[in-house]
Amino acid sequence: MPFDPATAKDDILKFLDEKKEKKTKFYFNDFTALFPDGKPREVKKILSDLVKEEKLEYWSSGSTTMYGLKGAGKHASGED
């Protein structure tokens, strides 16, 4: 998928929505693979913007950070 900053947020949300039945958390590299012609820094900025807008949220295992749709899947606040 070509990287277009104007549509990248919608592309990411669409990608996550299509995958949410099977997988709810994705690594940063999953998104750089989604936009092979986008620079990692540009992709990171889009993801950070989506987190600030509360459409995405971070999930951390302690050693790695993943991204997912807000409210989808397991989250630290709901885990025992």
N, CA, C and O atoms as a CHARMM CRD file, in Angstrom:
* protein
*
  320
    1    1 MET  N      0.85400  -1.16600   0.00000 PROA 1      0.00000
    2    1 MET  CA     0.00000   0.00000   0.00000 PROA 1      0.00000
    3    1 MET  C      0.90400   1.23500   0.00000 PROA 1      0.00000
    4    1 MET  O      1.78600   1.33700   0.85300 PROA 1      0.00000
    5    2 PRO  N      0.71600   2.15500  -0.91100 PROA 2      0.00000
    6    2 PRO  CA     1.56000   3.34800  -0.95000 PROA 2      0.00000
    7    2 PRO  C      1.32100   4.23400   0.27600 PROA 2      0.00000
    8    2 PRO  O      0.20200   4.33400   0.77700 PROA 2      0.00000
    9    3 PHE  N      2.38500   4.86800   0.74300 PROA 3      0.00000
   10    3 PHE  CA     2.26500   5.74700   1.90200 PROA 3      0.00000
   11    3 PHE  C      1.83700   7.13100   1.45200 PROA 3      0.00000
   12    3 PHE  O      2.55000   7.81600   0.71800 PROA 3      0.00000
   13    4 ASP  N      0.66200   7.52400   1.90600 PROA 4      0.00000
   14    4 ASP  CA     0.14300   8.86700   1.65600 PROA 4      0.00000
   15    4 ASP  C     -0.28300   9.41200   3.01800 PROA 4      0.00000
   16    4 ASP  O     -1.27000   8.94700   3.59000 PROA 4      0.00000
   17    5 PRO  N      0.45500  10.39700   3.54200 PROA 5      0.00000
   18    5 PRO  CA     0.12300  10.91100   4.87400 PROA 5      0.00000
   19    5 PRO  C     -1.33000  11.35200   5.02200 PROA 5      0.00000
   20    5 PRO  O     -1.88700  11.28200   6.11700 PROA 5      0.00000
   21    6 ALA  N     -1.93800  11.79600   3.95100 PROA 6      0.00000
   22    6 ALA  CA    -3.32600  12.25700   4.00500 PROA 6      0.00000
   23    6 ALA  C     -4.31100  11.12000   4.27500 PROA 6      0.00000
   24    6 ALA  O     -5.37100  11.34500   4.85900 PROA 6      0.00000
   25    7 THR  N     -3.97400   9.91900   3.85900 PROA 7      0.00000
   26    7 THR  CA    -4.89800   8.78900   4.03300 PROA 7      0.00000
   27    7 THR  C     -4.33700   7.69400   4.93900 PROA 7      0.00000
   28    7 THR  O     -5.00300   6.68400   5.16500 PROA 7      0.00000
   29    8 ALA  N     -3.12600   7.87900   5.45900 PROA 8      0.00000
   30    8 ALA  CA    -2.46800   6.83000   6.24600 PROA 8      0.00000
   31    8 ALA  C     -3.26700   6.43900   7.48900 PROA 8      0.00000
   32    8 ALA  O     -3.35400   5.25500   7.81600 PROA 8      0.00000
   33    9 LYS  N     -3.84600   7.40600   8.17800 PROA 9      0.00000
   34    9 LYS  CA    -4.62600   7.08200   9.37600 PROA 9      0.00000
   35    9 LYS  C     -5.80200   6.17200   9.02700 PROA 9      0.00000
   36    9 LYS  O     -6.04900   5.17300   9.70300 PROA 9      0.00000
   37   10 ASP  N     -6.51500   6.52500   7.97300 PROA 10     0.00000
   38   10 ASP  CA    -7.64900   5.69500   7.55100 PROA 10     0.00000
   39   10 ASP  C     -7.18300   4.30900   7.11200 PROA 10     0.00000
   40   10 ASP  O     -7.84100   3.30900   7.39900 PROA 10     0.00000
   41   11 ASP  N     -6.04800   4.25300   6.41600 PROA 11     0.00000
   42   11 ASP  CA    -5.50100   2.96400   5.97300 PROA 11     0.00000
   43   11 ASP  C     -5.14800   2.08100   7.16800 PROA 11     0.00000
   44   11 ASP  O     -5.41800   0.88000   7.15600 PROA 11     0.00000
   45   12 ILE  N     -4.54900   2.67100   8.19300 PROA 12     0.00000
   46   12 ILE  CA    -4.17500   1.91200   9.39500 PROA 12     0.00000
   47   12 ILE  C     -5.42600   1.41900  10.11400 PROA 12     0.00000
   48   12 ILE  O     -5.50100   0.25000  10.49100 PROA 12     0.00000
   49   13 LEU  N     -6.39500   2.28400  10.30400 PROA 13     0.00000
   50   13 LEU  CA    -7.62800   1.87600  10.99200 PROA 13     0.00000
   51   13 LEU  C     -8.37500   0.79200  10.21900 PROA 13     0.00000
   52   13 LEU  O     -8.92900  -0.13300  10.81500 PROA 13     0.00000
   53   14 LYS  N     -8.38900   0.90800   8.91100 PROA 14     0.00000
   54   14 LYS  CA    -9.03400  -0.11400   8.07800 PROA 14     0.00000
   55   14 LYS  C     -8.29600  -1.44700   8.21100 PROA 14     0.00000
   56   14 LYS  O     -8.92900  -2.49400   8.35400 PROA 14     0.00000
   57   15 PHE  N     -6.97100  -1.41500   8.16400 PROA 15     0.00000
   58   15 PHE  CA    -6.14100  -2.61400   8.32200 PROA 15     0.00000
   59   15 PHE  C     -6.43000  -3.29200   9.65900 PROA 15     0.00000
   60   15 PHE  O     -6.63000  -4.50500   9.71000 PROA 15     0.00000
   61   16 LEU  N     -6.45100  -2.51500  10.73400 PROA 16     0.00000
   62   16 LEU  CA    -6.70100  -3.07900  12.06200 PROA 16     0.00000
   63   16 LEU  C     -8.11500  -3.62600  12.18900 PROA 16     0.00000
   64   16 LEU  O     -8.32600  -4.67200  12.80300 PROA 16     0.00000
   65   17 ASP  N     -9.07200  -2.93100  11.61800 PROA 17     0.00000
   66   17 ASP  CA   -10.46400  -3.38300  11.68000 PROA 17     0.00000
   67   17 ASP  C    -10.63900  -4.71100  10.93900 PROA 17     0.00000
   68   17 ASP  O    -11.37500  -5.58700  11.39400 PROA 17     0.00000
   69   18 GLU  N     -9.96900  -4.85400   9.81000 PROA 18     0.00000
   70   18 GLU  CA   -10.06600  -6.09600   9.03200 PROA 18     0.00000
   71   18 GLU  C     -9.42100  -7.27100   9.75800 PROA 18     0.00000
   72   18 GLU  O     -9.83700  -8.41300   9.56200 PROA 18     0.00000
   73   19 LYS  N     -8.42400  -7.01700  10.58400 PROA 19     0.00000
   74   19 LYS  CA    -7.67900  -8.07600  11.26200 PROA 19     0.00000
   75   19 LYS  C     -8.16900  -8.37800  12.67600 PROA 19     0.00000
   76   19 LYS  O     -7.71900  -9.35000  13.28300 PROA 19     0.00000
   77   20 LYS  N     -9.08400  -7.56500  13.21500 PROA 20     0.00000
   78   20 LYS  CA    -9.40600  -7.64900  14.63600 PROA 20     0.00000
   79   20 LYS  C    -10.00200  -8.97300  15.09400 PROA 20     0.00000
   80   20 LYS  O     -9.93400  -9.28900  16.28200 PROA 20     0.00000
   81   21 GLU  N    -10.57600  -9.74800  14.20100 PROA 21     0.00000
   82   21 GLU  CA   -11.12500 -11.04900  14.59200 PROA 21     0.00000
   83   21 GLU  C    -10.02400 -12.06600  14.91000 PROA 21     0.00000
   84   21 GLU  O    -10.22700 -12.96800  15.72200 PROA 21     0.00000
   85   22 LYS  N     -8.87000 -11.92000  14.27400 PROA 22     0.00000
   86   22 LYS  CA    -7.78800 -12.88600  14.45600 PROA 22     0.00000
   87   22 LYS  C     -6.65700 -12.36500  15.32300 PROA 22     0.00000
   88   22 LYS  O     -6.00900 -13.13100  16.03700 PROA 22     0.00000
   89   23 LYS  N     -6.41800 -11.05300  15.26000 PROA 23     0.00000
   90   23 LYS  CA    -5.28300 -10.48000  15.97400 PROA 23     0.00000
   91   23 LYS  C     -5.62800  -9.04600  16.34600 PROA 23     0.00000
   92   23 LYS  O     -6.14000  -8.29000  15.52100 PROA 23     0.00000
   93   24 THR  N     -5.34600  -8.67500  17.59000 PROA 24     0.00000
   94   24 THR  CA    -5.70900  -7.32700  18.03500 PROA 24     0.00000
   95   24 THR  C     -4.51000  -6.43100  18.31000 PROA 24     0.00000
   96   24 THR  O     -4.67400  -5.21900  18.45200 PROA 24     0.00000
   97   25 LYS  N     -3.31400  -6.99400  18.38800 PROA 25     0.00000
   98   25 LYS  CA    -2.11100  -6.21200  18.67300 PROA 25     0.00000
   99   25 LYS  C     -1.08500  -6.43400  17.56200 PROA 25     0.00000
  100   25 LYS  O     -0.90300  -7.54700  17.07000 PROA 25     0.00000
  101   26 PHE  N     -0.42900  -5.35000  17.18700 PROA 26     0.00000
  102   26 PHE  CA     0.54300  -5.41500  16.09900 PROA 26     0.00000
  103   26 PHE  C      1.81500  -4.68100  16.48000 PROA 26     0.00000
  104   26 PHE  O      1.78600  -3.66800  17.17900 PROA 26     0.00000
  105   27 TYR  N      2.93600  -5.21600  16.00300 PROA 27     0.00000
  106   27 TYR  CA     4.23400  -4.58800  16.20900 PROA 27     0.00000
  107   27 TYR  C      4.39000  -3.39200  15.27200 PROA 27     0.00000
  108   27 TYR  O      3.71700  -3.30300  14.24500 PROA 27     0.00000
  109   28 PHE  N      5.27300  -2.49000  15.63300 PROA 28     0.00000
  110   28 PHE  CA     5.57900  -1.33800  14.78700 PROA 28     0.00000
  111   28 PHE  C      5.98600  -1.80000  13.39200 PROA 28     0.00000
  112   28 PHE  O      5.58700  -1.19200  12.40000 PROA 28     0.00000
  113   29 ASN  N      6.77400  -2.86500  13.30700 PROA 29     0.00000
  114   29 ASN  CA     7.23800  -3.36500  12.00600 PROA 29     0.00000
  115   29 ASN  C      6.09600  -3.84700  11.12200 PROA 29     0.00000
  116   29 ASN  O      6.22600  -3.85400   9.89800 PROA 29     0.00000
  117   30 ASP  N      4.99300  -4.24400  11.71400 PROA 30     0.00000
  118   30 ASP  CA     3.82000  -4.62400  10.91100 PROA 30     0.00000
  119   30 ASP  C      3.30500  -3.41900  10.12300 PROA 30     0.00000
  120   30 ASP  O      2.82900  -3.55600   8.99600 PROA 30     0.00000
  121   31 PHE  N      3.40700  -2.25900  10.72300 PROA 31     0.00000
  122   31 PHE  CA     2.93500  -1.04100  10.05200 PROA 31     0.00000
  123   31 PHE  C      3.94100  -0.52500   9.03200 PROA 31     0.00000
  124   31 PHE  O      3.55300   0.01600   7.99700 PROA 31     0.00000
  125   32 THR  N      5.22400  -0.68800   9.31600 PROA 32     0.00000
  126   32 THR  CA     6.20900  -0.28700   8.30500 PROA 32     0.00000
  127   32 THR  C      6.11400  -1.20600   7.09800 PROA 32     0.00000
  128   32 THR  O      6.37900  -0.78000   5.97400 PROA 32     0.00000
  129   33 ALA  N      5.73500  -2.46900   7.31700 PROA 33     0.00000
  130   33 ALA  CA     5.53300  -3.39300   6.19800 PROA 33     0.00000
  131   33 ALA  C      4.27900  -3.01700   5.40600 PROA 33     0.00000
  132   33 ALA  O      4.21000  -3.24600   4.19800 PROA 33     0.00000
  133   34 LEU  N      3.30200  -2.44700   6.08300 PROA 34     0.00000
  134   34 LEU  CA     2.07300  -2.00200   5.42900 PROA 34     0.00000
  135   34 LEU  C      2.35800  -0.84600   4.46500 PROA 34     0.00000
  136   34 LEU  O      1.69400  -0.69700   3.43900 PROA 34     0.00000
  137   35 PHE  N      3.35000  -0.03900   4.81400 PROA 35     0.00000
  138   35 PHE  CA     3.75000   1.11800   3.99300 PROA 35     0.00000
  139   35 PHE  C      5.23100   0.99200   3.63100 PROA 35     0.00000
  140   35 PHE  O      6.05500   1.72700   4.17400 PROA 35     0.00000
  141   36 PRO  N      5.58500   0.08000   2.72800 PROA 36     0.00000
  142   36 PRO  CA     7.00400  -0.14600   2.43200 PROA 36     0.00000
  143   36 PRO  C      7.72800   1.07200   1.85800 PROA 36     0.00000
  144   36 PRO  O      8.95000   1.16800   1.96800 PROA 36     0.00000
  145   37 ASP  N      6.99600   1.99400   1.25300 PROA 37     0.00000
  146   37 ASP  CA     7.65700   3.18400   0.71400 PROA 37     0.00000
  147   37 ASP  C      7.60800   4.36400   1.69200 PROA 37     0.00000
  148   37 ASP  O      8.08800   5.45200   1.37300 PROA 37     0.00000
  149   38 GLY  N      7.04000   4.15600   2.86300 PROA 38     0.00000
  150   38 GLY  CA     7.01600   5.20300   3.89100 PROA 38     0.00000
  151   38 GLY  C      8.23100   5.08300   4.78700 PROA 38     0.00000
  152   38 GLY  O      8.72100   3.98200   5.03500 PROA 38     0.00000
  153   39 LYS  N      8.71100   6.20000   5.26600 PROA 39     0.00000
  154   39 LYS  CA     9.84400   6.19200   6.18700 PROA 39     0.00000
  155   39 LYS  C      9.34300   5.79700   7.56900 PROA 39     0.00000
  156   39 LYS  O      8.24600   6.20000   7.95800 PROA 39     0.00000
  157   40 PRO  N     10.12100   5.01400   8.32500 PROA 40     0.00000
  158   40 PRO  CA     9.68400   4.59300   9.66100 PROA 40     0.00000
  159   40 PRO  C      9.27900   5.76100  10.56000 PROA 40     0.00000
  160   40 PRO  O      8.32400   5.65200  11.32800 PROA 40     0.00000
  161   41 ARG  N      9.99200   6.85900  10.46600 PROA 41     0.00000
  162   41 ARG  CA     9.67100   8.02200  11.29700 PROA 41     0.00000
  163   41 ARG  C      8.27400   8.58000  10.95200 PROA 41     0.00000
  164   41 ARG  O      7.53800   9.00400  11.84200 PROA 41     0.00000
  165   42 GLU  N      7.91900   8.57500   9.66300 PROA 42     0.00000
  166   42 GLU  CA     6.59500   9.05000   9.23400 PROA 42     0.00000
  167   42 GLU  C      5.49400   8.13600   9.75900 PROA 42     0.00000
  168   42 GLU  O      4.45600   8.60200  10.23000 PROA 42     0.00000
  169   43 VAL  N      5.73400   6.82300   9.67000 PROA 43     0.00000
  170   43 VAL  CA     4.75400   5.84700  10.14400 PROA 43     0.00000
  171   43 VAL  C      4.58400   5.97900  11.65900 PROA 43     0.00000
  172   43 VAL  O      3.46200   5.93600  12.16500 PROA 43     0.00000
  173   44 LYS  N      5.68700   6.14000  12.37500 PROA 44     0.00000
  174   44 LYS  CA     5.64500   6.29800  13.83400 PROA 44     0.00000
  175   44 LYS  C      4.83000   7.53800  14.21900 PROA 44     0.00000
  176   44 LYS  O      4.06800   7.49900  15.18500 PROA 44     0.00000
  177   45 LYS  N      4.98300   8.62800  13.47800 PROA 45     0.00000
  178   45 LYS  CA     4.24000   9.85800  13.75900 PROA 45     0.00000
  179   45 LYS  C      2.73800   9.62900  13.58400 PROA 45     0.00000
  180   45 LYS  O      1.93600  10.08500  14.40000 PROA 45     0.00000
  181   46 ILE  N      2.36200   8.92300  12.51800 PROA 46     0.00000
  182   46 ILE  CA     0.93700   8.63700  12.28200 PROA 46     0.00000
  183   46 ILE  C      0.37600   7.77900  13.42300 PROA 46     0.00000
  184   46 ILE  O     -0.71700   8.04600  13.92100 PROA 46     0.00000
  185   47 LEU  N      1.12600   6.75200  13.83400 PROA 47     0.00000
  186   47 LEU  CA     0.67200   5.89400  14.92800 PROA 47     0.00000
  187   47 LEU  C      0.54300   6.69200  16.22800 PROA 47     0.00000
  188   47 LEU  O     -0.42500   6.52400  16.96900 PROA 47     0.00000
  189   48 SER  N      1.51400   7.55200  16.50000 PROA 48     0.00000
  190   48 SER  CA     1.45700   8.37800  17.71200 PROA 48     0.00000
  191   48 SER  C      0.26200   9.32000  17.67800 PROA 48     0.00000
  192   48 SER  O     -0.39200   9.52900  18.69900 PROA 48     0.00000
  193   49 ASP  N     -0.02700   9.88600  16.51600 PROA 49     0.00000
  194   49 ASP  CA    -1.20500  10.75000  16.37500 PROA 49     0.00000
  195   49 ASP  C     -2.48900   9.97600  16.66900 PROA 49     0.00000
  196   49 ASP  O     -3.38900  10.49100  17.33300 PROA 49     0.00000
  197   50 LEU  N     -2.57100   8.74300  16.17500 PROA 50     0.00000
  198   50 LEU  CA    -3.77000   7.92500  16.41800 PROA 50     0.00000
  199   50 LEU  C     -3.91700   7.57600  17.89400 PROA 50     0.00000
  200   50 LEU  O     -5.03600   7.46900  18.39600 PROA 50     0.00000
  201   51 VAL  N     -2.79800   7.39900  18.59500 PROA 51     0.00000
  202   51 VAL  CA    -2.85200   7.14600  20.03400 PROA 51     0.00000
  203   51 VAL  C     -3.33700   8.40600  20.75300 PROA 51     0.00000
  204   51 VAL  O     -4.17800   8.32700  21.64800 PROA 51     0.00000
  205   52 LYS  N     -2.80900   9.56400  20.36300 PROA 52     0.00000
  206   52 LYS  CA    -3.23800  10.83500  20.97400 PROA 52     0.00000
  207   52 LYS  C     -4.72700  11.09300  20.74400 PROA 52     0.00000
  208   52 LYS  O     -5.40900  11.65500  21.60100 PROA 52     0.00000
  209   53 GLU  N     -5.22100  10.67700  19.57700 PROA 53     0.00000
  210   53 GLU  CA    -6.64700  10.83600  19.25800 PROA 53     0.00000
  211   53 GLU  C     -7.50900   9.76300  19.92900 PROA 53     0.00000
  212   53 GLU  O     -8.73100   9.75900  19.78500 PROA 53     0.00000
  213   54 GLU  N     -6.86200   8.85600  20.66200 PROA 54     0.00000
  214   54 GLU  CA    -7.51300   7.75400  21.37900 PROA 54     0.00000
  215   54 GLU  C     -8.23500   6.77800  20.46200 PROA 54     0.00000
  216   54 GLU  O     -9.24100   6.18300  20.84800 PROA 54     0.00000
  217   55 LYS  N     -7.72500   6.61700  19.25900 PROA 55     0.00000
  218   55 LYS  CA    -8.25000   5.60200  18.34600 PROA 55     0.00000
  219   55 LYS  C     -7.44100   4.32300  18.46800 PROA 55     0.00000
  220   55 LYS  O     -7.96200   3.22700  18.26100 PROA 55     0.00000
  221   56 LEU  N     -6.16000   4.46800  18.80800 PROA 56     0.00000
  222   56 LEU  CA    -5.27100   3.33800  19.07100 PROA 56     0.00000
  223   56 LEU  C     -4.77400   3.45300  20.49800 PROA 56     0.00000
  224   56 LEU  O     -4.87200   4.50300  21.13200 PROA 56     0.00000
  225   57 GLU  N     -4.23600   2.33900  20.98900 PROA 57     0.00000
  226   57 GLU  CA    -3.58000   2.37300  22.28700 PROA 57     0.00000
  227   57 GLU  C     -2.35400   1.48400  22.26100 PROA 57     0.00000
  228   57 GLU  O     -2.24900   0.54300  21.47400 PROA 57     0.00000
  229   58 TYR  N     -1.42600   1.81700  23.15500 PROA 58     0.00000
  230   58 TYR  CA    -0.21600   1.02000  23.30100 PROA 58     0.00000
  231   58 TYR  C     -0.52500  -0.17600  24.18500 PROA 58     0.00000
  232   58 TYR  O     -1.38300  -0.11500  25.06500 PROA 58     0.00000
  233   59 TRP  N      0.18800  -1.25900  23.93400 PROA 59     0.00000
  234   59 TRP  CA     0.16800  -2.41000  24.83200 PROA 59     0.00000
  235   59 TRP  C      1.60400  -2.84200  24.99800 PROA 59     0.00000
  236   59 TRP  O      2.31800  -3.00800  24.00900 PROA 59     0.00000
  237   60 SER  N      2.03800  -3.02700  26.22100 PROA 60     0.00000
  238   60 SER  CA     3.42500  -3.38800  26.45600 PROA 60     0.00000
  239   60 SER  C      3.51200  -4.67900  27.24100 PROA 60     0.00000
  240   60 SER  O      2.78000  -4.88600  28.20900 PROA 60     0.00000
  241   61 SER  N      4.41800  -5.54500  26.81100 PROA 61     0.00000
  242   61 SER  CA     4.67600  -6.78700  27.53700 PROA 61     0.00000
  243   61 SER  C      5.80200  -6.58100  28.53600 PROA 61     0.00000
  244   61 SER  O      6.11400  -7.47600  29.32100 PROA 61     0.00000
  245   62 GLY  N      6.40000  -5.42700  28.50500 PROA 62     0.00000
  246   62 GLY  CA     7.55300  -5.14600  29.34500 PROA 62     0.00000
  247   62 GLY  C      8.81900  -5.09500  28.51500 PROA 62     0.00000
  248   62 GLY  O      9.74000  -4.33400  28.81100 PROA 62     0.00000
  249   63 SER  N      8.85700  -5.91300  27.47400 PROA 63     0.00000
  250   63 SER  CA    10.03900  -5.92400  26.61200 PROA 63     0.00000
  251   63 SER  C      9.75100  -5.36400  25.22000 PROA 63     0.00000
  252   63 SER  O     10.67300  -5.02100  24.48000 PROA 63     0.00000
  253   64 THR  N      8.48800  -5.27500  24.87400 PROA 64     0.00000
  254   64 THR  CA     8.12900  -4.75800  23.56100 PROA 64     0.00000
  255   64 THR  C      6.80500  -3.99700  23.65400 PROA 64     0.00000
  256   64 THR  O      5.98600  -4.25400  24.53700 PROA 64     0.00000
  257   65 THR  N      6.61800  -3.07800  22.75200 PROA 65     0.00000
  258   65 THR  CA     5.38200  -2.30600  22.70100 PROA 65     0.00000
  259   65 THR  C      4.64400  -2.62800  21.41500 PROA 65     0.00000
  260   65 THR  O      5.24000  -2.71200  20.34200 PROA 65     0.00000
  261   66 MET  N      3.34800  -2.80400  21.54100 PROA 66     0.00000
  262   66 MET  CA     2.51200  -3.11100  20.38900 PROA 66     0.00000
  263   66 MET  C      1.40100  -2.07200  20.32100 PROA 66     0.00000
  264   66 MET  O      1.16900  -1.32500  21.27100 PROA 66     0.00000
  265   67 TYR  N      0.71900  -2.03800  19.17700 PROA 67     0.00000
  266   67 TYR  CA    -0.38400  -1.10600  18.95400 PROA 67     0.00000
  267   67 TYR  C     -1.65100  -1.90500  18.66800 PROA 67     0.00000
  268   67 TYR  O     -1.60000  -2.97500  18.06200 PROA 67     0.00000
  269   68 GLY  N     -2.77200  -1.37900  19.10400 PROA 68     0.00000
  270   68 GLY  CA    -4.05200  -2.00700  18.80900 PROA 68     0.00000
  271   68 GLY  C     -5.16800  -0.98900  18.86800 PROA 68     0.00000
  272   68 GLY  O     -4.99900   0.11000  19.39600 PROA 68     0.00000
  273   69 LEU  N     -6.31000  -1.36400  18.32100 PROA 69     0.00000
  274   69 LEU  CA    -7.49100  -0.50300  18.39300 PROA 69     0.00000
  275   69 LEU  C     -7.89800  -0.32700  19.84900 PROA 69     0.00000
  276   69 LEU  O     -7.85700  -1.28100  20.62500 PROA 69     0.00000
  277   70 LYS  N     -8.27800   0.84700  20.21000 PROA 70     0.00000
  278   70 LYS  CA    -8.67600   1.11600  21.58500 PROA 70     0.00000
  279   70 LYS  C     -9.87800   0.24100  21.94000 PROA 70     0.00000
  280   70 LYS  O    -10.89200   0.24200  21.24300 PROA 70     0.00000
  281   71 GLY  N     -9.74400  -0.49900  23.03200 PROA 71     0.00000
  282   71 GLY  CA   -10.82500  -1.34600  23.52000 PROA 71     0.00000
  283   71 GLY  C    -10.89600  -2.73800  22.91400 PROA 71     0.00000
  284   71 GLY  O    -11.77200  -3.51800  23.28600 PROA 71     0.00000
  285   72 ALA  N    -10.00100  -3.07200  21.99500 PROA 72     0.00000
  286   72 ALA  CA   -10.03100  -4.40200  21.37000 PROA 72     0.00000
  287   72 ALA  C     -9.00000  -5.31800  22.02100 PROA 72     0.00000
  288   72 ALA  O     -7.85700  -4.92100  22.24400 PROA 72     0.00000
  289   73 GLY  N     -9.41000  -6.53500  22.32000 PROA 73     0.00000
  290   73 GLY  CA    -8.48200  -7.52500  22.85500 PROA 73     0.00000
  291   73 GLY  C     -8.19200  -7.31900  24.33600 PROA 73     0.00000
  292   73 GLY  O     -8.86500  -6.54800  25.02100 PROA 73     0.00000
  293   74 LYS  N     -7.16400  -8.03300  24.81400 PROA 74     0.00000
  294   74 LYS  CA    -6.74300  -7.94100  26.20500 PROA 74     0.00000
  295   74 LYS  C     -5.93400  -6.66700  26.42600 PROA 74     0.00000
  296   74 LYS  O     -5.15700  -6.25100  25.56700 PROA 74     0.00000
  297   75 HSD  N     -6.12900  -6.06000  27.58700 PROA 75     0.00000
  298   75 HSD  CA    -5.37400  -4.86400  27.93200 PROA 75     0.00000
  299   75 HSD  C     -4.88000  -4.99500  29.35900 PROA 75     0.00000
  300   75 HSD  O     -5.48200  -5.69900  30.17000 PROA 75     0.00000
  301   76 ALA  N     -3.81000  -4.33100  29.65900 PROA 76     0.00000
  302   76 ALA  CA    -3.20200  -4.41700  30.99100 PROA 76     0.00000
  303   76 ALA  C     -4.18900  -4.10100  32.09500 PROA 76     0.00000
  304   76 ALA  O     -4.13800  -4.73500  33.14900 PROA 76     0.00000
  305   77 SER  N     -5.08200  -3.15300  31.89700 PROA 77     0.00000
  306   77 SER  CA    -6.03000  -2.78900  32.94000 PROA 77     0.00000
  307   77 SER  C     -7.02700  -3.91300  33.24200 PROA 77     0.00000
  308   77 SER  O     -7.59200  -3.95600  34.33500 PROA 77     0.00000
  309   78 GLY  N     -7.24700  -4.81000  32.29800 PROA 78     0.00000
  310   78 GLY  CA    -8.20400  -5.88900  32.49800 PROA 78     0.00000
  311   78 GLY  C     -7.57400  -7.23300  32.79100 PROA 78     0.00000
  312   78 GLY  O     -8.28200  -8.22200  32.98200 PROA 78     0.00000
  313   79 GLU  N     -6.24800  -7.28200  32.82900 PROA 79     0.00000
  314   79 GLU  CA    -5.55100  -8.53400  33.09200 PROA 79     0.00000
  315   79 GLU  C     -5.32500  -8.72200  34.57500 PROA 79     0.00000
  316   79 GLU  O     -5.22100  -7.75400  35.32800 PROA 79     0.00000
  317   80 ASP  N     -5.24800  -9.97900  34.99100 PROA 80     0.00000
  318   80 ASP  CA    -5.00300 -10.29400  36.40900 PROA 80     0.00000
  319   80 ASP  C     -3.54300 -10.37900  36.70400 PROA 80     0.00000
  320   80 ASP  O     -3.15700 -10.63500  37.84500 PROA 80     0.00000
